[in-house]
Structure formats: C-alpha cells, structure tokens
C-alpha cells in the first residue's frame, strides 16, 4: 500500500471507502461520486473514469473481507488543493436492470433521486407497503438515504401496489422503477 497516497485518509476514511466500494459492487450503479470542500472521490466499476489531471498515484486498498477474483484498484490524485479522485477497476458484472413493462392502468413509482432505498422506517419494522396494499397520493412507500439525509417517497397516485421492483437497503438510481401501482 502506498503510504503517500493514503496519508491524508484516516483509518476510518479507508474503512468507509471500503464499505462504499463493497456497496457499489453489489449495486447496479456503474460509479459513485462524493464531493465536499476538502475532497472529491469518484468510484467506478467496469472501466476507468479518466481524469484530466496529470499527477496520478495508484493505491491498492485491501477490503477487510477478501473479494473473490476481483481487482480493486484506486487511482488517486493529489491536485493543488486537497482534491482527490478514486477509481475502482473490477471484473465486469451484469448491471442490467429489468424495466417493468408498461401496461394500461399501471403507474410506475420511480426514485426521485439516487441513494439507498429503505422499505421500512427501521430494521425489524414492517415495510411501508407490500403487494396488495392500497395507497393514496400522500402514502409513504419508502425512504431514500443520501449522505445520512432520509427523504420520504410518496406514492403520488391512488391505487393498489401490484409489484415491488427493489429490495430493502438497495442502492437505486434516479428515475429507477420502485413500485408498480394499479390506478383506481
């Protein structure tokens, strides 16, 4: 592990970055971008996200649990301020999502933003909705978490939940289908 590349990252930062890498691997996303006033991190899979900057360093990050036959490589860049860019390369994975067929009388509730979808208010609690439940426009059907901020997802339509397209604690993309509702 190249110490110079990681000297500005604490052990907790490396653990959090490793957790993000693992969540990205399990998701249908191709990349994740995080940015604040101190740094910028872009994590991608199935190819390298190229940078326009000239100085690059390669840093190997070992996950706490071994990842079978996948190379995790982080390219990291020290720019004039404290801007960084990390890129992950791994073996190709199937990232295709099934898009529900459009049927007459069926409305699709889509993710209003990218983030982590939660089907219930807390672990062990019953889900907000399940197949067969009746919903109103203001019925909360789930939550999306983005950087520890939770946003309620409302049905936006009156009807019956006929299909659920995502699982609890799954990363979702903007405009990704979440539920199918038979409109009443």
XYZ file of N, CA and C in Angstrom:
552
model
N 0.850 -1.184 0.000
C 0.000 0.000 0.000
C 0.884 1.232 0.000
N 0.624 2.147 -0.851
C 1.407 3.363 -0.986
C 1.007 4.329 0.124
N 1.880 4.554 1.097
C 1.569 5.395 2.244
C 1.352 6.850 1.865
N 2.106 7.341 0.872
C 1.970 8.740 0.488
C 0.557 9.035 -0.001
N -0.030 8.104 -0.736
C -1.375 8.302 -1.265
C -2.450 8.263 -0.207
N -2.197 7.566 0.902
C -3.215 7.423 1.934
C -2.973 8.293 3.159
N -1.910 9.089 3.164
C -1.577 9.832 4.370
C -2.652 10.835 4.771
N -3.450 11.313 3.852
C -4.496 12.260 4.226
C -5.788 11.555 4.611
N -5.828 10.223 4.460
C -7.011 9.456 4.830
C -6.787 8.784 6.174
N -7.732 8.933 7.082
C -7.644 8.236 8.362
C -8.062 6.785 8.162
N -7.827 5.963 9.174
C -8.238 4.552 9.096
C -9.751 4.464 8.908
N -10.501 5.358 9.563
C -11.960 5.370 9.421
C -12.350 5.730 7.990
N -11.632 6.687 7.376
C -11.898 7.045 5.984
C -11.687 5.849 5.068
N -10.618 5.110 5.301
C -10.323 3.935 4.476
C -11.409 2.884 4.670
N -11.867 2.691 5.918
C -12.939 1.724 6.179
C -14.230 2.162 5.493
N -14.556 3.446 5.576
C -15.761 3.948 4.915
C -15.656 3.812 3.407
N -14.482 4.099 2.857
C -14.263 3.961 1.421
C -14.408 2.501 1.004
N -13.872 1.594 1.807
C -14.000 0.162 1.524
C -15.468 -0.258 1.548
N -16.236 0.251 2.513
C -17.670 -0.067 2.583
C -18.393 0.462 1.347
N -18.042 1.673 0.898
C -18.644 2.221 -0.321
C -18.324 1.352 -1.528
N -17.088 0.877 -1.606
C -16.676 0.014 -2.714
C -17.524 -1.254 -2.729
N -17.693 -1.865 -1.550
C -18.472 -3.097 -1.464
C -19.927 -2.852 -1.843
N -20.510 -1.733 -1.408
C -21.901 -1.425 -1.759
C -22.031 -1.153 -3.252
N -21.042 -0.483 -3.828
C -21.073 -0.219 -5.266
C -21.015 -1.523 -6.043
N -20.149 -2.450 -5.601
C -20.035 -3.743 -6.277
C -21.364 -4.481 -6.297
N -22.112 -4.402 -5.205
C -23.369 -5.133 -5.083
C -24.528 -4.415 -5.770
N -24.305 -3.195 -6.210
C -25.392 -2.405 -6.790
C -25.403 -2.481 -8.308
N -26.408 -1.857 -8.882
C -26.492 -1.774 -10.341
C -25.847 -0.490 -10.861
N -25.282 0.319 -9.958
C -24.608 1.541 -10.370
C -23.277 1.227 -11.031
N -22.822 2.103 -11.912
C -21.509 1.961 -12.523
C -20.465 2.821 -11.829
N -20.906 3.908 -11.164
C -19.952 4.736 -10.434
C -20.668 5.518 -9.347
N -19.877 6.029 -8.413
C -20.372 6.836 -7.314
C -19.445 8.032 -7.179
N -20.008 9.217 -7.007
C -19.210 10.426 -6.879
C -19.577 11.116 -5.569
N -18.571 11.378 -4.742
C -18.737 12.106 -3.487
C -17.824 13.316 -3.525
N -18.336 14.446 -3.057
C -17.530 15.656 -3.116
C -17.914 16.572 -1.967
N -16.914 17.169 -1.333
C -17.149 18.246 -0.383
C -16.036 19.270 -0.550
N -15.916 20.219 0.375
C -14.920 21.272 0.179
C -13.487 20.760 0.305
N -13.278 19.604 0.933
C -11.932 19.073 1.127
C -11.494 18.066 0.075
N -12.435 17.315 -0.495
C -12.036 16.280 -1.440
C -13.160 15.917 -2.399
N -12.776 15.196 -3.424
C -13.716 14.676 -4.422
C -13.310 13.227 -4.678
N -14.262 12.308 -4.548
C -13.985 10.888 -4.772
C -14.969 10.370 -5.810
N -14.444 9.722 -6.841
C -15.278 9.061 -7.841
C -14.863 7.600 -7.852
N -15.818 6.722 -7.563
C -15.555 5.289 -7.545
C -16.365 4.684 -8.682
N -15.711 3.903 -9.544
C -16.414 3.318 -10.678
C -16.087 1.857 -10.851
N -16.902 1.184 -11.659
C -16.620 -0.207 -11.982
C -16.799 -0.415 -13.472
N -16.274 -1.505 -13.973
C -16.350 -1.842 -15.401
C -15.617 -0.831 -16.263
N -14.485 -0.387 -15.824
C -13.696 0.552 -16.613
C -13.163 1.666 -15.753
N -12.276 2.434 -16.301
C -11.649 3.521 -15.562
C -12.319 4.826 -15.937
N -12.566 5.656 -14.960
C -13.054 7.005 -15.200
C -11.814 7.864 -15.336
N -11.569 8.384 -16.512
C -10.335 9.115 -16.795
C -10.363 10.489 -16.151
N -9.207 10.947 -15.762
C -9.054 12.256 -15.161
C -8.259 13.150 -16.094
N -8.547 14.434 -16.052
C -7.806 15.372 -16.889
C -6.536 15.863 -16.193
N -6.401 15.575 -14.902
C -5.219 15.996 -14.164
C -4.026 15.142 -14.570
N -2.820 15.664 -14.374
C -1.636 14.950 -14.832
C -0.983 14.094 -13.760
N -0.987 14.517 -12.505
C -0.349 13.741 -11.453
C -1.286 12.666 -10.950
N -0.859 11.411 -11.033
C -1.685 10.310 -10.543
C -0.828 9.364 -9.732
N -1.425 8.786 -8.740
C -0.782 7.747 -7.968
C -1.756 6.589 -7.897
N -1.235 5.373 -7.869
C -2.082 4.203 -7.721
C -1.915 3.680 -6.308
N -3.049 3.440 -5.646
C -3.047 2.964 -4.277
C -3.882 1.696 -4.230
N -3.343 0.618 -3.691
C -4.101 -0.617 -3.521
C -4.837 -0.524 -2.189
N -6.142 -0.804 -2.187
C -6.931 -0.821 -0.967
C -7.401 -2.244 -0.753
N -7.049 -2.830 0.370
C -7.469 -4.201 0.674
C -8.715 -4.138 1.531
N -9.772 -4.800 1.086
C -11.007 -4.860 1.855
C -10.778 -5.752 3.069
N -11.535 -5.511 4.148
C -11.396 -6.337 5.332
C -11.786 -7.775 5.040
N -12.780 -7.973 4.173
C -13.143 -9.317 3.756
C -12.681 -9.482 2.328
N -12.001 -10.590 2.012
C -11.465 -10.746 0.660
C -12.564 -10.809 -0.383
N -12.302 -10.206 -1.529
C -13.236 -10.223 -2.647
C -12.697 -11.223 -3.655
N -13.503 -12.220 -4.005
C -13.048 -13.294 -4.878
C -12.809 -12.787 -6.288
N -11.648 -13.074 -6.809
C -11.229 -12.818 -8.194
C -11.573 -11.427 -8.711
N -11.507 -10.435 -7.856
C -11.758 -9.068 -8.305
C -10.570 -8.215 -7.904
N -10.107 -7.406 -8.824
C -9.015 -6.498 -8.523
C -9.627 -5.172 -8.131
N -9.261 -4.711 -6.962
C -9.728 -3.398 -6.541
C -8.523 -2.479 -6.564
N -8.611 -1.496 -7.400
C -7.503 -0.576 -7.532
C -8.069 0.825 -7.431
N -7.451 1.634 -6.648
C -7.901 3.015 -6.522
C -6.830 3.909 -7.105
N -7.219 4.712 -8.074
C -6.306 5.725 -8.590
C -6.623 7.000 -7.835
N -5.611 7.617 -7.378
C -5.833 8.761 -6.534
C -4.929 9.899 -6.951
N -5.429 11.041 -6.833
C -4.745 12.186 -7.384
C -4.591 13.292 -6.354
N -3.380 13.842 -6.253
C -3.168 14.991 -5.386
C -3.088 16.229 -6.276
N -4.078 17.065 -6.214
C -4.104 18.296 -7.002
C -3.667 19.445 -6.097
N -3.677 20.650 -6.605
C -3.175 21.812 -5.877
C -3.792 21.929 -4.486
N -5.092 21.825 -4.372
C -5.707 21.892 -3.044
C -5.688 20.488 -2.455
N -6.801 20.017 -1.996
C -6.869 18.661 -1.448
C -7.848 17.825 -2.244
N -7.948 18.101 -3.547
C -8.885 17.363 -4.389
C -8.317 15.988 -4.710
N -9.156 14.974 -4.610
C -8.753 13.606 -4.891
C -9.757 12.992 -5.844
N -9.310 11.963 -6.549
C -10.228 11.186 -7.381
C -9.848 9.724 -7.241
N -10.821 8.882 -6.915
C -10.560 7.445 -6.775
C -11.371 6.702 -7.813
N -10.749 5.701 -8.407
C -11.422 4.916 -9.433
C -11.198 3.453 -9.133
N -12.234 2.658 -9.251
C -12.121 1.232 -8.998
C -12.210 0.493 -10.305
N -11.348 -0.505 -10.468
C -11.453 -1.392 -11.613
C -11.762 -2.769 -11.067
N -12.729 -3.447 -11.656
C -13.054 -4.800 -11.242
C -13.542 -5.581 -12.443
N -13.705 -6.873 -12.258
C -14.187 -7.722 -13.342
C -15.586 -7.272 -13.747
N -15.928 -7.368 -15.037
C -17.255 -6.958 -15.483
C -18.347 -7.727 -14.749
N -19.428 -7.021 -14.463
C -20.565 -7.674 -13.824
C -21.815 -7.314 -14.595
N -22.858 -8.061 -14.366
C -24.118 -7.815 -15.053
C -24.839 -6.696 -14.328
N -24.928 -5.525 -14.942
C -25.551 -4.381 -14.291
C -26.903 -4.041 -14.897
N -27.402 -4.900 -15.761
C -28.681 -4.587 -16.394
C -29.811 -4.723 -15.386
N -30.782 -3.822 -15.483
C -31.951 -3.837 -14.623
C -33.147 -4.181 -15.488
N -34.046 -4.921 -14.903
C -35.282 -5.177 -15.620
C -36.173 -3.965 -15.456
N -36.632 -3.432 -16.556
C -37.556 -2.311 -16.514
C -38.951 -2.888 -16.673
N -39.852 -2.563 -15.739
C -41.184 -3.140 -15.810
C -41.898 -2.734 -17.096
N -42.633 -3.677 -17.638
C -43.386 -3.411 -18.866
C -44.495 -2.409 -18.567
N -44.713 -1.511 -19.503
C -45.768 -0.514 -19.347
C -47.092 -1.174 -19.715
N -48.023 -1.140 -18.785
C -49.332 -1.737 -19.001
C -50.392 -0.679 -18.759
N -51.502 -0.827 -19.426
C -52.600 0.118 -19.261
C -53.124 0.038 -17.831
N -53.307 1.188 -17.207
C -53.824 1.246 -15.847
C -52.769 1.043 -14.772
N -51.510 0.886 -15.172
C -50.421 0.693 -14.211
C -49.517 1.921 -14.238
N -49.300 2.509 -13.079
C -48.369 3.627 -12.925
C -47.119 3.112 -12.226
N -45.980 3.627 -12.618
C -44.711 3.245 -12.010
C -44.262 4.363 -11.070
N -44.006 4.011 -9.818
C -43.416 4.962 -8.873
C -41.910 4.830 -9.045
N -41.259 5.947 -9.385
C -39.821 5.931 -9.663
C -39.054 6.683 -8.583
N -37.783 6.344 -8.457
C -36.922 7.001 -7.473
C -36.733 8.469 -7.852
N -37.019 9.389 -6.935
C -36.852 10.812 -7.231
C -35.393 11.267 -7.177
N -34.508 10.383 -6.678
C -33.083 10.698 -6.556
C -32.316 9.389 -6.422
N -31.027 9.457 -6.582
C -30.175 8.287 -6.365
C -29.851 8.192 -4.883
N -29.786 6.993 -4.367
C -29.450 6.798 -2.966
C -29.742 5.384 -2.527
N -29.796 5.197 -1.227
C -30.055 3.891 -0.640
C -31.535 3.819 -0.288
N -32.253 2.850 -0.877
C -33.692 2.703 -0.667
C -33.957 1.882 0.586
N -34.886 2.347 1.412
C -35.322 1.593 2.586
C -36.823 1.362 2.491
N -37.238 0.106 2.674
C -38.645 -0.267 2.587
C -39.369 -0.079 3.914
N -38.621 0.110 5.004
C -39.241 0.293 6.313
C -38.534 1.406 7.069
N -39.185 1.873 8.135
C -38.654 3.016 8.881
C -37.409 2.679 9.690
N -37.266 1.429 10.097
C -36.096 0.982 10.848
C -35.990 -0.528 10.713
N -34.803 -1.084 10.960
C -34.653 -2.541 10.849
C -35.639 -3.267 11.769
N -36.293 -4.270 11.245
C -37.253 -5.047 12.020
C -38.667 -4.504 11.983
N -38.841 -3.275 11.530
C -40.182 -2.685 11.433
C -40.881 -3.242 10.192
N -42.209 -3.216 10.184
C -42.911 -3.679 8.977
C -42.651 -2.718 7.812
N -42.683 -3.231 6.582
C -42.454 -2.343 5.430
C -43.575 -1.311 5.306
N -43.238 -0.182 4.694
C -44.251 0.849 4.476
C -45.413 0.294 3.660
N -45.107 -0.435 2.588
C -46.146 -1.041 1.745
C -45.693 -2.425 1.296
N -46.669 -3.251 0.942
C -46.388 -4.553 0.354
C -47.380 -4.772 -0.782
N -47.144 -5.783 -1.599
C -48.029 -6.071 -2.725
C -49.439 -6.289 -2.189
N -50.409 -5.632 -2.825
C -51.808 -5.730 -2.417
C -52.280 -4.565 -1.573
N -51.358 -3.766 -1.028
C -51.738 -2.611 -0.212
C -52.347 -1.512 -1.077
N -53.343 -0.823 -0.508
C -53.950 0.337 -1.153
C -53.146 1.575 -0.746
N -52.870 2.451 -1.710
C -52.114 3.665 -1.419
C -52.867 4.888 -1.918
N -52.630 5.996 -1.248
C -53.136 7.307 -1.655
C -51.942 8.112 -2.167
N -52.202 9.289 -2.722
C -51.129 10.117 -3.261
C -50.058 10.430 -2.218
N -50.469 10.672 -0.976
C -49.536 11.074 0.085
C -49.001 9.892 0.899
N -49.341 8.664 0.536
C -48.854 7.494 1.271
C -47.343 7.351 1.091
N -46.627 7.213 2.202
C -45.182 6.970 2.141
C -44.967 5.513 1.762
N -44.205 5.295 0.688
C -43.946 3.930 0.214
C -42.519 3.482 0.515
N -41.659 4.399 0.930
C -40.280 4.056 1.255
C -39.476 5.302 1.568
N -38.195 5.097 1.839
C -37.266 6.192 2.113
C -36.056 6.044 1.208
N -35.440 7.164 0.868
C -34.151 7.135 0.185
C -33.181 7.950 1.022
N -32.039 7.322 1.322
C -30.997 7.978 2.107
C -29.891 8.446 1.179
N -29.536 9.726 1.316
C -28.401 10.287 0.598
C -27.563 11.028 1.631
N -26.359 10.544 1.883
C -25.430 11.159 2.834
C -26.088 11.418 4.192
N -26.727 10.398 4.731
C -27.376 10.410 6.047
C -28.592 11.332 6.120
N -29.113 11.761 4.978
C -30.355 12.524 4.928
C -31.408 11.610 4.322
N -32.505 11.405 5.048
C -33.556 10.497 4.621
C -34.712 11.290 4.028
N -35.144 10.910 2.838
C -36.267 11.562 2.168
C -37.371 10.542 1.947
N -38.589 10.914 2.342
C -39.736 10.025 2.150
C -40.138 10.017 0.680
N -40.522 8.843 0.209
C -41.041 8.702 -1.154
C -42.541 8.501 -1.023
N -43.307 9.371 -1.659
C -44.764 9.271 -1.632
C -45.252 8.627 -2.916
N -46.378 7.922 -2.820
C -46.918 7.188 -3.969
C -47.218 8.128 -5.132
N -47.825 9.265 -4.858
C -48.144 10.204 -5.927
C -49.317 9.772 -6.789
N -49.929 8.651 -6.444
C -51.042 8.107 -7.212
C -51.909 7.272 -6.267
N -53.208 7.200 -6.560
C -54.131 6.401 -5.755
C -54.317 5.056 -6.442
N -54.126 3.969 -5.690
C -54.303 2.655 -6.287
C -53.797 1.540 -5.398
N -53.466 0.402 -6.040
C -53.022 -0.797 -5.333
C -51.614 -1.170 -5.786
N -50.737 -1.439 -4.829
C -49.375 -1.890 -5.150
C -49.482 -3.285 -5.767
N -49.001 -3.436 -7.014
C -49.056 -4.741 -7.680
C -47.679 -5.368 -7.847
N -46.617 -4.577 -7.717
C -45.273 -5.135 -7.831
C -44.276 -4.215 -7.136
N -43.263 -4.829 -6.536
C -42.169 -4.092 -5.904
C -40.906 -4.472 -6.657
N -40.208 -3.480 -7.206
C -39.062 -3.720 -8.088
C -37.708 -3.619 -7.396
N -37.684 -3.224 -6.122
C -36.422 -3.066 -5.395
C -36.509 -3.765 -4.045
N -35.344 -4.026 -3.472
C -35.274 -4.646 -2.153
C -34.853 -3.608 -1.127
N -35.121 -3.920 0.122
C -34.714 -3.041 1.207
C -33.193 -2.907 1.223
N -32.709 -1.703 1.497
C -31.278 -1.384 1.600
C -30.546 -1.550 0.274
N -31.250 -1.360 -0.831
C -30.648 -1.456 -2.167
C -30.326 -0.059 -2.679
N -29.174 0.086 -3.333
C -28.846 1.347 -3.988
C -29.737 1.503 -5.211
N -30.323 2.673 -5.363
C -31.178 2.942 -6.514
C -30.665 4.164 -7.255
N -30.949 4.199 -8.535
C -30.573 5.323 -9.376
C -31.762 6.264 -9.537
N -31.482 7.490 -9.934
C -32.540 8.445 -10.233
C -33.445 7.859 -11.308
N -34.736 7.962 -11.112
C -35.749 7.535 -12.081
C -35.851 6.010 -12.219
N -35.228 5.259 -11.314
C -35.326 3.796 -11.344
C -36.709 3.383 -10.846
N -37.377 2.450 -11.523
C -38.689 1.973 -11.063
C -38.592 1.328 -9.681
N -39.496 1.731 -8.782
C -39.533 1.176 -7.435
C -40.762 0.294 -7.230
N -41.929 0.807 -7.646
C -43.195 0.105 -7.448
C -44.067 0.237 -8.692
N -44.929 -0.761 -8.903
C -45.991 -0.662 -9.909
C -47.305 -0.555 -9.149
N -48.142 0.398 -9.553
C -49.415 0.643 -8.881
C -50.536 0.552 -9.908
N -51.555 -0.253 -9.590
C -52.754 -0.326 -10.427
C -53.631 0.849 -10.021
N -53.806 1.785 -10.937
C -54.509 3.035 -10.655
C -56.000 2.781 -10.480
N -56.585 3.469 -9.477
C -58.038 3.354 -9.230
C -58.714 4.638 -9.617
